[in-house]
mmCIF file with all atom_site columns, C-alpha atoms in Angstrom:
data_model
loop_
_atom_site.group_PDB
_atom_site.id
_atom_site.type_symbol
_atom_site.label_atom_id
_atom_site.label_alt_id
_atom_site.label_comp_id
_atom_site.label_asym_id
_atom_site.label_entity_id
_atom_site.label_seq_id
_atom_site.pdbx_PDB_ins_code
_atom_site.Cartn_x
_atom_site.Cartn_y
_atom_site.Cartn_z
_atom_site.occupancy
_atom_site.B_iso_or_equiv
_atom_site.pdbx_formal_charge
_atom_site.auth_seq_id
_atom_site.auth_comp_id
_atom_site.auth_asym_id
_atom_site.auth_atom_id
_atom_site.pdbx_PDB_model_num
ATOM 1   C CA . MET A 1 1   ? 124.372 94.540  58.399 1.00 48.00 ? 845 MET A CA 1
ATOM 2   C CA . GLY A 1 2   ? 121.236 92.567  57.810 1.00 49.00 ? 846 GLY A CA 1
ATOM 3   C CA . GLN A 1 3   ? 120.203 89.308  59.383 1.00 48.00 ? 847 GLN A CA 1
ATOM 4   C CA . ARG A 1 4   ? 120.020 85.698  58.299 1.00 47.00 ? 848 ARG A CA 1
ATOM 5   C CA . HIS A 1 5   ? 116.551 84.243  57.887 1.00 47.00 ? 849 HIS A CA 1
ATOM 6   C CA . GLY A 1 6   ? 115.484 80.701  57.243 1.00 47.00 ? 850 GLY A CA 1
ATOM 7   C CA . ARG A 1 7   ? 116.910 77.329  58.204 1.00 51.00 ? 851 ARG A CA 1
ATOM 8   C CA . GLY A 1 8   ? 119.335 74.880  56.728 1.00 51.00 ? 852 GLY A CA 1
ATOM 9   C CA . ASP A 1 9   ? 120.818 75.277  53.280 1.00 53.00 ? 853 ASP A CA 1
ATOM 10  C CA . GLY A 1 10  ? 118.150 77.726  52.145 1.00 53.00 ? 854 GLY A CA 1
ATOM 11  C CA . GLU A 1 11  ? 119.205 80.627  54.363 1.00 52.00 ? 855 GLU A CA 1
ATOM 12  C CA . VAL A 1 12  ? 118.729 84.067  52.863 1.00 51.00 ? 856 VAL A CA 1
ATOM 13  C CA . LEU A 1 13  ? 120.763 87.147  53.729 1.00 59.00 ? 857 LEU A CA 1
ATOM 14  C CA . ASP A 1 14  ? 118.632 90.223  54.349 1.00 67.00 ? 858 ASP A CA 1
ATOM 15  C CA . ILE A 1 15  ? 120.520 93.039  52.646 1.00 68.00 ? 859 ILE A CA 1
ATOM 16  C CA . ARG A 1 16  ? 119.742 96.490  53.944 1.00 77.00 ? 860 ARG A CA 1
ATOM 17  C CA . THR A 1 17  ? 120.702 99.167  51.477 1.00 77.00 ? 861 THR A CA 1
ATOM 18  C CA . ALA A 1 18  ? 120.717 101.816 54.208 1.00 80.00 ? 862 ALA A CA 1
ATOM 19  C CA . ASP A 1 19  ? 123.430 99.840  56.034 1.00 79.00 ? 863 ASP A CA 1
ATOM 20  C CA . ILE A 1 20  ? 125.520 99.554  52.882 1.00 80.00 ? 864 ILE A CA 1
ATOM 21  C CA . LYS A 1 21  ? 125.169 103.251 52.104 1.00 81.00 ? 865 LYS A CA 1
ATOM 22  C CA . ALA A 1 22  ? 126.034 104.135 55.718 1.00 83.00 ? 866 ALA A CA 1
ATOM 23  C CA . VAL A 1 23  ? 129.258 102.085 55.675 1.00 84.00 ? 867 VAL A CA 1
ATOM 24  C CA . ALA A 1 24  ? 130.463 103.009 52.180 1.00 84.00 ? 868 ALA A CA 1
ATOM 25  C CA . PRO A 1 25  ? 131.701 106.519 53.111 1.00 87.00 ? 869 PRO A CA 1
ATOM 26  C CA . VAL A 1 26  ? 134.143 104.999 55.619 1.00 88.00 ? 870 VAL A CA 1
ATOM 27  C CA . PHE A 1 27  ? 136.083 103.492 52.710 1.00 87.00 ? 871 PHE A CA 1
ATOM 28  C CA . HIS A 1 28  ? 136.087 106.848 50.910 1.00 88.00 ? 872 HIS A CA 1
ATOM 29  C CA . GLU A 1 29  ? 137.313 108.646 54.038 1.00 91.00 ? 873 GLU A CA 1
ATOM 30  C CA . GLN A 1 30  ? 140.065 106.109 54.728 1.00 91.00 ? 874 GLN A CA 1
ATOM 31  C CA . SER A 1 31  ? 141.161 106.223 51.107 1.00 90.00 ? 875 SER A CA 1
ATOM 32  C CA . GLY A 1 32  ? 141.610 109.983 51.441 1.00 92.00 ? 876 GLY A CA 1
ATOM 33  C CA . LYS A 1 33  ? 143.526 109.644 54.717 1.00 94.00 ? 877 LYS A CA 1
ATOM 34  C CA . LEU A 1 34  ? 145.855 107.024 53.252 1.00 93.00 ? 878 LEU A CA 1
ATOM 35  C CA . SER A 1 35  ? 146.423 109.193 50.186 1.00 93.00 ? 879 SER A CA 1
ATOM 36  C CA . ASP A 1 36  ? 147.263 112.172 52.406 1.00 95.00 ? 880 ASP A CA 1
ATOM 37  C CA . ALA A 1 37  ? 149.693 110.043 54.447 1.00 93.00 ? 881 ALA A CA 1
ATOM 38  C CA . LEU A 1 38  ? 151.406 108.809 51.286 1.00 92.00 ? 882 LEU A CA 1
ATOM 39  C CA . THR A 1 39  ? 151.745 112.349 49.953 1.00 93.00 ? 883 THR A CA 1
ATOM 40  C CA . LYS A 1 40  ? 153.203 113.524 53.264 1.00 93.00 ? 884 LYS A CA 1
ATOM 41  C CA . LEU A 1 41  ? 155.648 110.597 53.367 1.00 87.00 ? 885 LEU A CA 1
ATOM 42  C CA . VAL A 1 42  ? 156.877 111.192 49.821 1.00 87.00 ? 886 VAL A CA 1
ATOM 43  C CA . ARG A 1 43  ? 157.231 114.963 50.244 1.00 91.00 ? 887 ARG A CA 1
ATOM 44  C CA . THR A 1 44  ? 158.969 114.618 53.596 1.00 89.00 ? 888 THR A CA 1
ATOM 45  C CA . LEU A 1 45  ? 161.457 111.997 52.472 1.00 82.00 ? 889 LEU A CA 1
ATOM 46  C CA . ASP A 1 46  ? 162.120 113.766 49.178 1.00 84.00 ? 890 ASP A CA 1
ATOM 47  C CA . GLY A 1 47  ? 162.616 117.028 51.059 1.00 87.00 ? 891 GLY A CA 1
ATOM 48  C CA . LEU A 1 48  ? 165.022 115.491 53.549 1.00 87.00 ? 892 LEU A CA 1
ATOM 49  C CA . GLY A 1 49  ? 167.079 113.637 51.001 1.00 83.00 ? 893 GLY A CA 1
ATOM 50  C CA . LYS A 1 50  ? 168.525 110.654 52.846 1.00 83.00 ? 894 LYS A CA 1
ATOM 51  C CA . PRO A 1 51  ? 167.723 111.338 56.502 1.00 83.00 ? 895 PRO A CA 1
ATOM 52  C CA . TRP A 1 52  ? 168.942 107.940 57.661 1.00 85.00 ? 896 TRP A CA 1
ATOM 53  C CA . GLY A 1 53  ? 172.534 109.172 57.607 1.00 86.00 ? 897 GLY A CA 1
ATOM 54  C CA . ASP A 1 54  ? 175.811 107.953 56.249 1.00 89.00 ? 898 ASP A CA 1
ATOM 55  C CA . ASP A 1 55  ? 176.876 105.713 59.105 1.00 93.00 ? 899 ASP A CA 1
ATOM 56  C CA . LYS A 1 56  ? 176.872 101.909 58.778 1.00 95.00 ? 900 LYS A CA 1
ATOM 57  C CA . GLN A 1 57  ? 173.223 101.520 59.868 1.00 94.00 ? 901 GLN A CA 1
ATOM 58  C CA . GLY A 1 58  ? 172.102 104.413 57.666 1.00 92.00 ? 902 GLY A CA 1
ATOM 59  C CA . ARG A 1 59  ? 173.864 103.019 54.603 1.00 92.00 ? 903 ARG A CA 1
ATOM 60  C CA . GLU A 1 60  ? 172.408 99.574  55.299 1.00 93.00 ? 904 GLU A CA 1
ATOM 61  C CA . PHE A 1 61  ? 168.886 100.971 55.661 1.00 91.00 ? 905 PHE A CA 1
ATOM 62  C CA . GLY A 1 62  ? 169.317 103.135 52.545 1.00 89.00 ? 906 GLY A CA 1
ATOM 63  C CA . SER A 1 63  ? 170.591 100.217 50.502 1.00 91.00 ? 907 SER A CA 1
ATOM 64  C CA . HIS A 1 64  ? 167.370 98.324  51.256 1.00 90.00 ? 908 HIS A CA 1
ATOM 65  C CA . TYR A 1 65  ? 164.901 101.210 51.245 1.00 87.00 ? 909 TYR A CA 1
ATOM 66  C CA . SER A 1 66  ? 166.005 103.318 48.280 1.00 86.00 ? 910 SER A CA 1
ATOM 67  C CA . PRO A 1 67  ? 165.639 100.596 45.604 1.00 88.00 ? 911 PRO A CA 1
ATOM 68  C CA . GLN A 1 68  ? 162.197 99.714  46.990 1.00 90.00 ? 912 GLN A CA 1
ATOM 69  C CA . GLN A 1 69  ? 160.919 103.257 47.573 1.00 88.00 ? 913 GLN A CA 1
ATOM 70  C CA . LYS A 1 70  ? 158.977 103.571 44.312 1.00 88.00 ? 914 LYS A CA 1
ATOM 71  C CA . LYS A 1 71  ? 157.514 100.074 44.743 1.00 92.00 ? 915 LYS A CA 1
ATOM 72  C CA . ILE A 1 72  ? 156.358 100.954 48.261 1.00 89.00 ? 916 ILE A CA 1
ATOM 73  C CA . GLU A 1 73  ? 154.789 104.199 47.071 1.00 90.00 ? 917 GLU A CA 1
ATOM 74  C CA . SER A 1 74  ? 153.123 102.386 44.182 1.00 92.00 ? 918 SER A CA 1
ATOM 75  C CA . ALA A 1 75  ? 151.761 99.648  46.459 1.00 93.00 ? 919 ALA A CA 1
ATOM 76  C CA . VAL A 1 76  ? 150.248 102.211 48.825 1.00 92.00 ? 920 VAL A CA 1
ATOM 77  C CA . GLY A 1 77  ? 148.781 103.995 45.791 1.00 92.00 ? 921 GLY A CA 1
ATOM 78  C CA . VAL A 1 78  ? 147.094 100.744 44.791 1.00 93.00 ? 922 VAL A CA 1
ATOM 79  C CA . LEU A 1 79  ? 145.631 100.494 48.299 1.00 92.00 ? 923 LEU A CA 1
ATOM 80  C CA . VAL A 1 80  ? 144.287 104.043 48.005 1.00 92.00 ? 924 VAL A CA 1
ATOM 81  C CA . LEU A 1 81  ? 142.583 103.172 44.716 1.00 91.00 ? 925 LEU A CA 1
ATOM 82  C CA . GLY A 1 82  ? 141.317 99.897  46.179 1.00 90.00 ? 926 GLY A CA 1
ATOM 83  C CA . LEU A 1 83  ? 139.624 101.617 49.104 1.00 89.00 ? 927 LEU A CA 1
ATOM 84  C CA . ALA A 1 84  ? 138.078 104.171 46.755 1.00 87.00 ? 928 ALA A CA 1
ATOM 85  C CA . SER A 1 85  ? 136.776 101.393 44.498 1.00 88.00 ? 929 SER A CA 1
ATOM 86  C CA . VAL A 1 86  ? 135.202 99.587  47.477 1.00 88.00 ? 930 VAL A CA 1
ATOM 87  C CA . TYR A 1 87  ? 133.316 102.803 48.257 1.00 82.00 ? 931 TYR A CA 1
ATOM 88  C CA . GLU A 1 88  ? 132.061 103.043 44.678 1.00 85.00 ? 932 GLU A CA 1
ATOM 89  C CA . ALA A 1 89  ? 131.222 99.336  44.496 1.00 86.00 ? 933 ALA A CA 1
ATOM 90  C CA . MET A 1 90  ? 129.214 99.426  47.722 1.00 83.00 ? 934 MET A CA 1
ATOM 91  C CA . ASN A 1 91  ? 127.158 102.355 46.444 1.00 79.00 ? 935 ASN A CA 1
ATOM 92  C CA . ASP A 1 92  ? 126.626 100.592 43.113 1.00 80.00 ? 936 ASP A CA 1
ATOM 93  C CA . MET A 1 93  ? 125.670 97.378  44.922 1.00 79.00 ? 937 MET A CA 1
ATOM 94  C CA . ALA A 1 94  ? 123.123 99.206  47.077 1.00 73.00 ? 938 ALA A CA 1
ATOM 95  C CA . ASP A 1 95  ? 121.637 100.931 44.019 1.00 71.00 ? 939 ASP A CA 1
ATOM 96  C CA . GLY A 1 96  ? 121.567 97.632  42.114 1.00 71.00 ? 940 GLY A CA 1
ATOM 97  C CA . HIS A 1 97  ? 119.849 95.901  45.020 1.00 63.00 ? 941 HIS A CA 1
ATOM 98  C CA . VAL A 1 98  ? 117.131 98.584  45.044 1.00 60.00 ? 942 VAL A CA 1
ATOM 99  C CA . ASP A 1 99  ? 116.740 98.268  41.247 1.00 63.00 ? 943 ASP A CA 1
ATOM 100 C CA . ASN A 1 100 ? 116.516 94.471  41.553 1.00 64.00 ? 944 ASN A CA 1
ATOM 101 C CA . ASP A 1 101 ? 113.873 94.720  44.289 1.00 62.00 ? 945 ASP A CA 1
ATOM 102 C CA . GLU A 1 102 ? 111.839 97.069  42.111 1.00 68.00 ? 946 GLU A CA 1
ATOM 103 C CA . LEU A 1 103 ? 112.182 94.722  39.124 1.00 67.00 ? 947 LEU A CA 1
ATOM 104 C CA . ILE A 1 104 ? 111.034 91.729  41.166 1.00 68.00 ? 948 ILE A CA 1
ATOM 105 C CA . ALA A 1 105 ? 108.138 93.721  42.632 1.00 66.00 ? 949 ALA A CA 1
ATOM 106 C CA . GLY A 1 106 ? 107.129 94.657  39.094 1.00 69.00 ? 950 GLY A CA 1
ATOM 107 C CA . ILE A 1 107 ? 107.221 91.021  37.968 1.00 72.00 ? 951 ILE A CA 1
ATOM 108 C CA . PHE A 1 108 ? 104.973 89.940  40.819 1.00 70.00 ? 952 PHE A CA 1
ATOM 109 C CA . ALA A 1 109 ? 102.600 92.836  40.174 1.00 69.00 ? 953 ALA A CA 1
ATOM 110 C CA . ARG A 1 110 ? 102.213 91.702  36.545 1.00 65.00 ? 954 ARG A CA 1
ATOM 111 C CA . ASP A 1 111 ? 101.792 88.036  37.515 1.00 56.00 ? 955 ASP A CA 1
ATOM 112 C CA . ALA A 1 112 ? 98.761  88.546  39.689 1.00 55.00 ? 956 ALA A CA 1
ATOM 113 C CA . PRO A 1 113 ? 96.845  85.348  40.600 1.00 58.00 ? 957 PRO A CA 1
ATOM 114 C CA . GLY A 1 114 ? 94.275  84.340  38.027 1.00 57.00 ? 958 GLY A CA 1
ATOM 115 C CA . GLU A 1 115 ? 95.860  86.270  35.166 1.00 56.00 ? 959 GLU A CA 1
ATOM 116 C CA . PRO A 1 116 ? 96.239  84.038  32.086 1.00 54.00 ? 960 PRO A CA 1
ATOM 117 C CA . ALA A 1 117 ? 99.781  83.413  30.920 1.00 53.00 ? 961 ALA A CA 1
ATOM 118 C CA . GLU A 1 118 ? 99.128  84.918  27.489 1.00 54.00 ? 962 GLU A CA 1
ATOM 119 C CA . GLY A 1 119 ? 97.941  88.146  29.125 1.00 51.00 ? 963 GLY A CA 1
ATOM 120 C CA . ARG A 1 120 ? 101.290 88.705  30.817 1.00 49.00 ? 964 ARG A CA 1
ATOM 121 C CA . ARG A 1 121 ? 103.407 91.538  29.504 1.00 51.00 ? 965 ARG A CA 1
ATOM 122 C CA . ARG A 1 122 ? 107.199 91.010  29.493 1.00 48.00 ? 966 ARG A CA 1
#
């Protein structure tokens, strides 16, 4: 995604909005897949009750899992929202980069060589 130009401390990152917009949907897609997996996990486990059994190992697993179940589901939900927000942020960043480029281009167009400072419009 882009290339570095320049030398030393003054390197500049070349941001390509097309690259950002091409990658952003991956986050949206993975957010949806993770959400689907979470839904399937919750429905399956809720539908099965306590499928780990009532033997010693099952009780031990259940004693650790059951109290944490809602926290686990909540944490995965946060990940789903996080991936979705990365998608939105990348699109916003690409749009903002285009807007910034247009703003800078407009500034340079107004500050043409030889134009007196008082003639500049801001």
